[in-house]
PDB file of C-alpha atoms in Angstrom:
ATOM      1  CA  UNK G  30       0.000   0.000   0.000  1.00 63.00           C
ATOM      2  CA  UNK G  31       0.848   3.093  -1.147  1.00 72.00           C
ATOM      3  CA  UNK G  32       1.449   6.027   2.287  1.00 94.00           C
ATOM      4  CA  UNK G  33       3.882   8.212   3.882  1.00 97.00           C
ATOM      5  CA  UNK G  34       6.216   6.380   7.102  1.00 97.00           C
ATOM      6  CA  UNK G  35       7.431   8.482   9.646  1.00 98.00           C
ATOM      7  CA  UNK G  36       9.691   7.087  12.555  1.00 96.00           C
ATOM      8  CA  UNK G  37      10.186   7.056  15.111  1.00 96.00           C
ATOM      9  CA  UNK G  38       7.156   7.203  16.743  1.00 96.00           C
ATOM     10  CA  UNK G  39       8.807   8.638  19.934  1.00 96.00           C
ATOM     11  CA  UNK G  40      11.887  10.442  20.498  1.00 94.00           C
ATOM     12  CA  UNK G  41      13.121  11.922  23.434  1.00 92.00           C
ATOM     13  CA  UNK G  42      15.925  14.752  22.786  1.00 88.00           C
ATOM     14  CA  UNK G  43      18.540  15.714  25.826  1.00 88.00           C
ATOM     15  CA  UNK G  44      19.980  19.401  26.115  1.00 83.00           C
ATOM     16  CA  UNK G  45      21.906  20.587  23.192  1.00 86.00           C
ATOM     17  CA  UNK G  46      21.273  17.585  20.779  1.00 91.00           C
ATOM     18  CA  UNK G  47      20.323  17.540  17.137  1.00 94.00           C
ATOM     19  CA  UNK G  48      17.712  14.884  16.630  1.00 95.00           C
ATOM     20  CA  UNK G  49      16.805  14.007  13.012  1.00 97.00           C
ATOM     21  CA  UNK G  50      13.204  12.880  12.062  1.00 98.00           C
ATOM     22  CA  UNK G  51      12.562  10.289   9.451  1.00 98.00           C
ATOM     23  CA  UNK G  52       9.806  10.742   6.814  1.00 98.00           C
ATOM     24  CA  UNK G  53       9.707   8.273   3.558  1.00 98.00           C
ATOM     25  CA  UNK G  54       6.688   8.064   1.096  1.00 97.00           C
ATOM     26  CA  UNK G  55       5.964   5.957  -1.674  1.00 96.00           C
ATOM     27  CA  UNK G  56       3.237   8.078  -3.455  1.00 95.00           C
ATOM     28  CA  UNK G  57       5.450   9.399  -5.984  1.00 94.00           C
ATOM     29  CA  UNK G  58       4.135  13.025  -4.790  1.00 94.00           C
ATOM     30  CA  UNK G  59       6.861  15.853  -6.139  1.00 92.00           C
ATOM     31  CA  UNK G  60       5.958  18.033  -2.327  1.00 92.00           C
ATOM     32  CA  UNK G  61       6.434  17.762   0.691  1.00 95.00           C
ATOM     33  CA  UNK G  62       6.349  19.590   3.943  1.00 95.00           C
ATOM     34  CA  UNK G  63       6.867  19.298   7.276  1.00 98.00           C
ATOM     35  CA  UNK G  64       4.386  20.523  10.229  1.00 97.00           C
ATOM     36  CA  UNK G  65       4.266  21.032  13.807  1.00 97.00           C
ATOM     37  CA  UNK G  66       1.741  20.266  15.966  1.00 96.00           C
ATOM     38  CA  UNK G  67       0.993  22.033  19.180  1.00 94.00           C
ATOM     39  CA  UNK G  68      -2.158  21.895  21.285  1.00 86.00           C
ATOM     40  CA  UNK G  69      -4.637  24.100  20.850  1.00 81.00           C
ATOM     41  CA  UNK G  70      -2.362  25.745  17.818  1.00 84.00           C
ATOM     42  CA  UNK G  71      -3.524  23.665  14.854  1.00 88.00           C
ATOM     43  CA  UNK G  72      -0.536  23.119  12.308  1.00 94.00           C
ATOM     44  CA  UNK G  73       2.101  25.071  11.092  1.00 95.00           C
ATOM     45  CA  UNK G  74       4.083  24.657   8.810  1.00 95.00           C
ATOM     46  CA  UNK G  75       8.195  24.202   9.395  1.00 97.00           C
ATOM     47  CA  UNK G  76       9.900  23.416   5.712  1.00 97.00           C
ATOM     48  CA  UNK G  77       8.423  22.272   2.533  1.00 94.00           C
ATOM     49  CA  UNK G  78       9.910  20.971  -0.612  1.00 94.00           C
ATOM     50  CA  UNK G  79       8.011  21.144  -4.211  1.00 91.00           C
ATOM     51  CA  UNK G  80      11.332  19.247  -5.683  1.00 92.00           C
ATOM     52  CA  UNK G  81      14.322  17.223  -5.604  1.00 94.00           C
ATOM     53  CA  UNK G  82      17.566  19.160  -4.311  1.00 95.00           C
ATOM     54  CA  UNK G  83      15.121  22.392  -2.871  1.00 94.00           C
ATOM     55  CA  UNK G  84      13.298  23.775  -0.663  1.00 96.00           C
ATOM     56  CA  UNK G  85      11.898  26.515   1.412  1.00 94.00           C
ATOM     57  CA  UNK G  86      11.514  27.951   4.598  1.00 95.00           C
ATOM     58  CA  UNK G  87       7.929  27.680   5.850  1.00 94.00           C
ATOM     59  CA  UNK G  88       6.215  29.780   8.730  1.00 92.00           C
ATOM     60  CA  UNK G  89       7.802  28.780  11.864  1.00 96.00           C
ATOM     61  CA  UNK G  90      11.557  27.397  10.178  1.00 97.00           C
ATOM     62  CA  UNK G  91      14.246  28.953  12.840  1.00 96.00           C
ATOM     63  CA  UNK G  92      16.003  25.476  14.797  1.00 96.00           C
ATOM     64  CA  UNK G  93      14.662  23.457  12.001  1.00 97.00           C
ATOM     65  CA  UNK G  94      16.586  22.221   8.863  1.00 98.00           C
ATOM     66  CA  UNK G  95      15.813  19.619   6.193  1.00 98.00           C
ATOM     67  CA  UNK G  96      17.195  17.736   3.216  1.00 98.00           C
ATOM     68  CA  UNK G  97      15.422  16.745  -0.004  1.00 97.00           C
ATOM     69  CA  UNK G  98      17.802  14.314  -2.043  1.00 97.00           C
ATOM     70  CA  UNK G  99      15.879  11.838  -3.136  1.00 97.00           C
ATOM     71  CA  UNK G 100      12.025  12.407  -4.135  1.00 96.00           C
ATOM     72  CA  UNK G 101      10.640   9.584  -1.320  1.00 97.00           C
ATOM     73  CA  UNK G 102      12.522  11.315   1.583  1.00 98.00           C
ATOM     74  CA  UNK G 103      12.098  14.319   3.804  1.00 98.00           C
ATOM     75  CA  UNK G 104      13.684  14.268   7.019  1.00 98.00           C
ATOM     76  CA  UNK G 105      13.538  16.947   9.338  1.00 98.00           C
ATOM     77  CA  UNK G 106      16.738  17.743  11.912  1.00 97.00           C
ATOM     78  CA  UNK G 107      15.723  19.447  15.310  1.00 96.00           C
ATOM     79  CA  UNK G 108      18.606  21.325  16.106  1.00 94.00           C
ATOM     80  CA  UNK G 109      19.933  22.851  19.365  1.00 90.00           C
ATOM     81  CA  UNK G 110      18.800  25.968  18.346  1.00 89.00           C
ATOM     82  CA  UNK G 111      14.982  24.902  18.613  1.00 90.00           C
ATOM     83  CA  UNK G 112      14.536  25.724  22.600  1.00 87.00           C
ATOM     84  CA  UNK G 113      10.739  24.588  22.778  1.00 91.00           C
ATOM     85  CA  UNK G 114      11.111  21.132  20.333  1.00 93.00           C
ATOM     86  CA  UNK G 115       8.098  19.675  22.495  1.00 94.00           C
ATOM     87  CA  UNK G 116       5.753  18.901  19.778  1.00 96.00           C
ATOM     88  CA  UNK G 117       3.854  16.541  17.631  1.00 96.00           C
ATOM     89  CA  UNK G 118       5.958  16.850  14.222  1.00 98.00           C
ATOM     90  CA  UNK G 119       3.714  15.402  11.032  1.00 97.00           C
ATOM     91  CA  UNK G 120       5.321  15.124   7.491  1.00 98.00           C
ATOM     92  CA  UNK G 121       2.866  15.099   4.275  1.00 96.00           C
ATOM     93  CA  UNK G 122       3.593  15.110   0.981  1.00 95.00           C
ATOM     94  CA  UNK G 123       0.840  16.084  -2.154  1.00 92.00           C
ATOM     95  CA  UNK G 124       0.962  16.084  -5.861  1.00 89.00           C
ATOM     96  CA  UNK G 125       2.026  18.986  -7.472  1.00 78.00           C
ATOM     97  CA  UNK G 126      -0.065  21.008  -9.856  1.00 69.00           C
ATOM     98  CA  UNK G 127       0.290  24.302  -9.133  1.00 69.00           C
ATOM     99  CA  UNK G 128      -3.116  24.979  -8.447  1.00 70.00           C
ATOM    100  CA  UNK G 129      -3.200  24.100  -4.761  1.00 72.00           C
ATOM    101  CA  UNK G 130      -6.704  21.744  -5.022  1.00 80.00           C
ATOM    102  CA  UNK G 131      -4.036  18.737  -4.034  1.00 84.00           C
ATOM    103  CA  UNK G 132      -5.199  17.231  -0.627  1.00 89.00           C
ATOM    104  CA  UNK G 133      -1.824  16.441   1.490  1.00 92.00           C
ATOM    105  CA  UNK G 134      -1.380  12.925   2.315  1.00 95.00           C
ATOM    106  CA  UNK G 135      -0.007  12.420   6.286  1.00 97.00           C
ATOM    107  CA  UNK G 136       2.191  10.079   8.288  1.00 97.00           C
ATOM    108  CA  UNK G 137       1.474   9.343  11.796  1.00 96.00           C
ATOM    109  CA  UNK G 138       3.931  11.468  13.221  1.00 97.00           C
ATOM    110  CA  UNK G 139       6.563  11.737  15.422  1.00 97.00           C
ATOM    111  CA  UNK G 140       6.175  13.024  19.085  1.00 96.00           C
ATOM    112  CA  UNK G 141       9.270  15.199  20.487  1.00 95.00           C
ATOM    113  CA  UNK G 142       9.978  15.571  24.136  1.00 93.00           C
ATOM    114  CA  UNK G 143      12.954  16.878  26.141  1.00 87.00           C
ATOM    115  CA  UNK G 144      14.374  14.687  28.674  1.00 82.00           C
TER     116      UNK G 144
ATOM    117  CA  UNK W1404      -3.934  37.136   3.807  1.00 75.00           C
ATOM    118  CA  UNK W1405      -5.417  33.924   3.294  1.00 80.00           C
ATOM    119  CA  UNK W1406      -6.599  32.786   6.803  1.00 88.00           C
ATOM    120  CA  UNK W1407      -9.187  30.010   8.593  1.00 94.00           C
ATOM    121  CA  UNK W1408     -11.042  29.973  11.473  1.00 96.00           C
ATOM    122  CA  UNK W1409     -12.960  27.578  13.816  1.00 97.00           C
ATOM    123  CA  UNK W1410     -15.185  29.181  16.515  1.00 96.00           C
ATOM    124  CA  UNK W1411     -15.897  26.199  18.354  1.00 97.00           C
ATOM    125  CA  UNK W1412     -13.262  24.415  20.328  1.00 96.00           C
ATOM    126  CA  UNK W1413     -15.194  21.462  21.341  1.00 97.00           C
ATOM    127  CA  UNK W1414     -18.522  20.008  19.645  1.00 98.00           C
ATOM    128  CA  UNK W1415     -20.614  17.831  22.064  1.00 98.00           C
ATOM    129  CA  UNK W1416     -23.674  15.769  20.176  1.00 98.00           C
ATOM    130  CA  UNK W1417     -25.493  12.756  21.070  1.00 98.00           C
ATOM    131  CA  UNK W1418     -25.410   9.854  19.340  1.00 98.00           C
ATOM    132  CA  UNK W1419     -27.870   9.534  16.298  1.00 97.00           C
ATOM    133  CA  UNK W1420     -28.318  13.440  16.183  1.00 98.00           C
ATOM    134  CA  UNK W1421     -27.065  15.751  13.070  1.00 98.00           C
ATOM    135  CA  UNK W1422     -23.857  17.496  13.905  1.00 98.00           C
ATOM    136  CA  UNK W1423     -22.136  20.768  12.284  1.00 98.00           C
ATOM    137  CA  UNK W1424     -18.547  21.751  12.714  1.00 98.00           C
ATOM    138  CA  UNK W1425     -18.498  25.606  11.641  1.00 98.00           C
ATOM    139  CA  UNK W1426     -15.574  26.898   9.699  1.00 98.00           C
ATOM    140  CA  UNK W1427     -15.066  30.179   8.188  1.00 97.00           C
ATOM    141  CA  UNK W1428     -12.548  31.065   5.752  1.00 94.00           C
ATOM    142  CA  UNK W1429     -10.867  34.668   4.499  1.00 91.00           C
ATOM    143  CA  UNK W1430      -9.664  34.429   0.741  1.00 84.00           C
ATOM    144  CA  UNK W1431      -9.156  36.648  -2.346  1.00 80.00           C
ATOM    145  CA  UNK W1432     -10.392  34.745  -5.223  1.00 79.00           C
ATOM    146  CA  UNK W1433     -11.609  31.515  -5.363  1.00 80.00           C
ATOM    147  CA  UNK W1434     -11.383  29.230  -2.711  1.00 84.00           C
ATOM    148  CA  UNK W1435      -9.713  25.250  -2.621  1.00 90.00           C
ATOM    149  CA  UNK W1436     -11.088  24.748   0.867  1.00 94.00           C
ATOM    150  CA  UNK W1437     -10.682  20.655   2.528  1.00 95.00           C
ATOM    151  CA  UNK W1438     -11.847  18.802   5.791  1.00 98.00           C
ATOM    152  CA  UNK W1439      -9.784  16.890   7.766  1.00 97.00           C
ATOM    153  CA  UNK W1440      -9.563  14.317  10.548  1.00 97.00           C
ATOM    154  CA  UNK W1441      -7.182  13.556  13.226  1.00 97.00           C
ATOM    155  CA  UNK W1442      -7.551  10.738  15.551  1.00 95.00           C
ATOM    156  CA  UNK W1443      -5.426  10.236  18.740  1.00 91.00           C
ATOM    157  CA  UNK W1444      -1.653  10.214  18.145  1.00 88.00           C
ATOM    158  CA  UNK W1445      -2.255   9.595  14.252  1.00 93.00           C
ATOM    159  CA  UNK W1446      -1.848  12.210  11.151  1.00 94.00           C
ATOM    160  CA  UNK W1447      -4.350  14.015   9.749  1.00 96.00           C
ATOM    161  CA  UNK W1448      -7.101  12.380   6.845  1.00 96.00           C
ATOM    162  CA  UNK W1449      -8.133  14.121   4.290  1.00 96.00           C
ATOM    163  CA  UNK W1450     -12.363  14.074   4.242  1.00 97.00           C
ATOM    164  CA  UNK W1451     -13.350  15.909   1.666  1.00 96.00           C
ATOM    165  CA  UNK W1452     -12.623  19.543  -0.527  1.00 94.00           C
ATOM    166  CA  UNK W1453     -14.241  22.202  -2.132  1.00 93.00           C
ATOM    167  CA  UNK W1454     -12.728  23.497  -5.727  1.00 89.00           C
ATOM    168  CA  UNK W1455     -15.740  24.909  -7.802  1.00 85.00           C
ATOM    169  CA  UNK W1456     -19.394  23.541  -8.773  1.00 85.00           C
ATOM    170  CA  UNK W1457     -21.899  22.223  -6.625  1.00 88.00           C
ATOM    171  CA  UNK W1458     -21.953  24.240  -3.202  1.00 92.00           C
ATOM    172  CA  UNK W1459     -22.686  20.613  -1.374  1.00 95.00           C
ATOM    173  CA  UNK W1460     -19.526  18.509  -1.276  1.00 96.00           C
ATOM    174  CA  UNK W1461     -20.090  15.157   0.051  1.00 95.00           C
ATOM    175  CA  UNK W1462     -16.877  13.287   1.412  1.00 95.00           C
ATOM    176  CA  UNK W1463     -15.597  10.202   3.456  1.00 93.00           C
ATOM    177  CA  UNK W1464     -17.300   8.743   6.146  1.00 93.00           C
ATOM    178  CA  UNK W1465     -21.157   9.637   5.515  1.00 96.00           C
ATOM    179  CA  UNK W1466     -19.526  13.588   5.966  1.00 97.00           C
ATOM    180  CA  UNK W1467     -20.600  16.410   4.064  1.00 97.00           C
ATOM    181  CA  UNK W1468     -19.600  20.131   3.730  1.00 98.00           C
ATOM    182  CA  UNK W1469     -21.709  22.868   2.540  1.00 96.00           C
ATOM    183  CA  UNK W1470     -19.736  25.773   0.695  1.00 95.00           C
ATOM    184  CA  UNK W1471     -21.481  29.502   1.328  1.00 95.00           C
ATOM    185  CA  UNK W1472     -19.555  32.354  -0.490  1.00 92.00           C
ATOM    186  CA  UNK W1473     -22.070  35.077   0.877  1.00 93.00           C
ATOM    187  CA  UNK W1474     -20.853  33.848   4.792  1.00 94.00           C
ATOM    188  CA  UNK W1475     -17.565  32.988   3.861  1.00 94.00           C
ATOM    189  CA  UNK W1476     -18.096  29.160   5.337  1.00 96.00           C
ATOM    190  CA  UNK W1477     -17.285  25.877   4.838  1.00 97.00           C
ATOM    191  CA  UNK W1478     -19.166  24.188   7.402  1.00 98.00           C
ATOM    192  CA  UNK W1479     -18.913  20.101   7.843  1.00 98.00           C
ATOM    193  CA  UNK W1480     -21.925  18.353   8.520  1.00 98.00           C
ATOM    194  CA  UNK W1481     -22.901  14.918   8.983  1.00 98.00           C
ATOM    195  CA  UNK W1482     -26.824  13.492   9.328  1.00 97.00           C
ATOM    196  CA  UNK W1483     -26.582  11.003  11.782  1.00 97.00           C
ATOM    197  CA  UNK W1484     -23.648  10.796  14.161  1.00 97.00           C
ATOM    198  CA  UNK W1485     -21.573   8.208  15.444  1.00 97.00           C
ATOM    199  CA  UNK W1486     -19.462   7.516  18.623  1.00 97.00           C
ATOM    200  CA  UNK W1487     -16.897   6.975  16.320  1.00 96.00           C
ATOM    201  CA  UNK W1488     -16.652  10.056  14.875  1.00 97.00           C
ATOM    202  CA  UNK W1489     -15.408  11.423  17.667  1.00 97.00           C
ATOM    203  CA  UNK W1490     -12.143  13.030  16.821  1.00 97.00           C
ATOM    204  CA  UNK W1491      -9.903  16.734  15.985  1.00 97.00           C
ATOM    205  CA  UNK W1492     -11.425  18.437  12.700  1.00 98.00           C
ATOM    206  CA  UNK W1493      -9.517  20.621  10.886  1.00 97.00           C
ATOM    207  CA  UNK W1494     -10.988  22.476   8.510  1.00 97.00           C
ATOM    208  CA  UNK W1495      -7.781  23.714   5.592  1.00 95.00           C
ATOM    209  CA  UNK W1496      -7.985  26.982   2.761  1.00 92.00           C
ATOM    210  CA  UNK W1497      -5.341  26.363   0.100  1.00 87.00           C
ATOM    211  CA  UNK W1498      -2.706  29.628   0.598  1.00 76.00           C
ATOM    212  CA  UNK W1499      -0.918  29.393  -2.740  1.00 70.00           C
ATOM    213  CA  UNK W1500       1.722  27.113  -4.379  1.00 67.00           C
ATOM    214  CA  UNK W1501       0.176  24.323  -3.136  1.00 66.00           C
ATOM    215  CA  UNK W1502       0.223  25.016   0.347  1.00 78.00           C
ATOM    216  CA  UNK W1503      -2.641  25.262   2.945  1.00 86.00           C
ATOM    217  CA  UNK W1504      -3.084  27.129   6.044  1.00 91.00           C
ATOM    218  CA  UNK W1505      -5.085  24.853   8.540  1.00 94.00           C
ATOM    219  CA  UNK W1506      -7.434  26.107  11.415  1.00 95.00           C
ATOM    220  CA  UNK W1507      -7.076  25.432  15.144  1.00 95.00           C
ATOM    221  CA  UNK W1508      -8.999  22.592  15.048  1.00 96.00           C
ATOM    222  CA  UNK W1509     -12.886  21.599  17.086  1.00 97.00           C
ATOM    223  CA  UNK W1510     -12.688  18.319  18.795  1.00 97.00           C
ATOM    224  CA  UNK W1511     -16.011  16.656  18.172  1.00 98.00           C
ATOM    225  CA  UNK W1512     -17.337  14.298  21.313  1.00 97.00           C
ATOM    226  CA  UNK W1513     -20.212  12.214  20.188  1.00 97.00           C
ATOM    227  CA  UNK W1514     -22.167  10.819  23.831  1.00 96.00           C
ATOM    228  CA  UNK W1515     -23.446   7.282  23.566  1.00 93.00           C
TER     229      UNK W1515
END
């Protein structure tokens, strides 16, 4: 079946550690973006990429950075930087057409706490 | 700016009875709006969307949204409710370049 993994489920980050968050689909989708989820707060949105080798800063990017080199991956890297990583971080990715009627397809996220 | 907006936090409906989740949107132009659902410690599924044509948009589920330009809303509605529709709904307007601003979220309780 065809979806979007993310893993791992859980991941616990100590003081002044880069964690790095694993997304992979198999949907062939050209975007993808990465969101973070906070109670109350809905989603916003942390990096996206529309293709291969790019991508762009999204709403809430500072402590975040990501990688797009092959089309099925997206991982995201919580750096030290990030001082509130606490969050419920959800990768989706979406066909591309340019005309933004694409629903995104989403993993099941990761959950980030500091130990 | 494109923007989204749930009034209700929390939805409480019994069992059996209609329910409505409101949503209100703020766009120039024409409007891709989308429902969807989150259940605990999952990602979000997409229920249904709005692009152009018929103002009723039926989705996943037995859900149904009803697109009103005059009120600016998207509001999801559903005849007959069941306990397990109890979940987060998010209701989403599409922002440009294929990316999509969400709402807060109402978390709907259905009582048994």
């Amino acid at each position: 079946d065809g979806g979007i993994t993310q893993s791992p489920k859980y991941l616990f980050r100590k003081e002044g550690q880069n964690v790095t968050l694993s997304c992979e689909q198999n949907l062939n989708h050209d975007a993808m973006y990465w969101y973070r989820q906070d109670p109350g707060q809905g989603l916003r949105l942390i990096y996206y990429s529309q293709i291969v080798n790019d991508f762009q800063k999204g709403d809430i990017a500072e402590g975040y950075s990501v990688s797009r080199e092959k089309k099925e991956s997206f991982p995201l890297t919580v750096t030290s930087a990030q001082k509130n990583p606490t969050a419920f971080y959800l990768c989706a990715s979406s066909i591309q057409t340019g005309t933004g009627n694409q629903p995104q397809h989403f993993g099941d996220g990761t959950r980030l706490s500091i130990l | 700016a494109q923007s989204v907006a749930q009034p209700e936090d929390q939805v409480n409906v019994a069992e059996g009875n209609p329910l409505t989740v409101k949503c209100t949107y703020s766009v120039s132009g024409n409007p891709y709006l989308f429902w969807y659902v989150q259940y605990p410690n999952r990602g979000l599924q997409f229920l249904l969307k709005y692009i152009t044509g018929d103002n009723l948009v039926k989705g996943s589920y037995g859900f149904e949204a009803e697109f009103n330009k005059s009120q600016t809303s998207f509001h999801l509605k559903k005849p007959s409710a069941l306990v397990s529709d109890s979940a987060l709904y998010f209701c989403a307007v599409e922002r440009g370049d294929d990316k999509i601003i969400f709402g807060k979220g109402t978390r709907l309780h259905i009582l048994p």
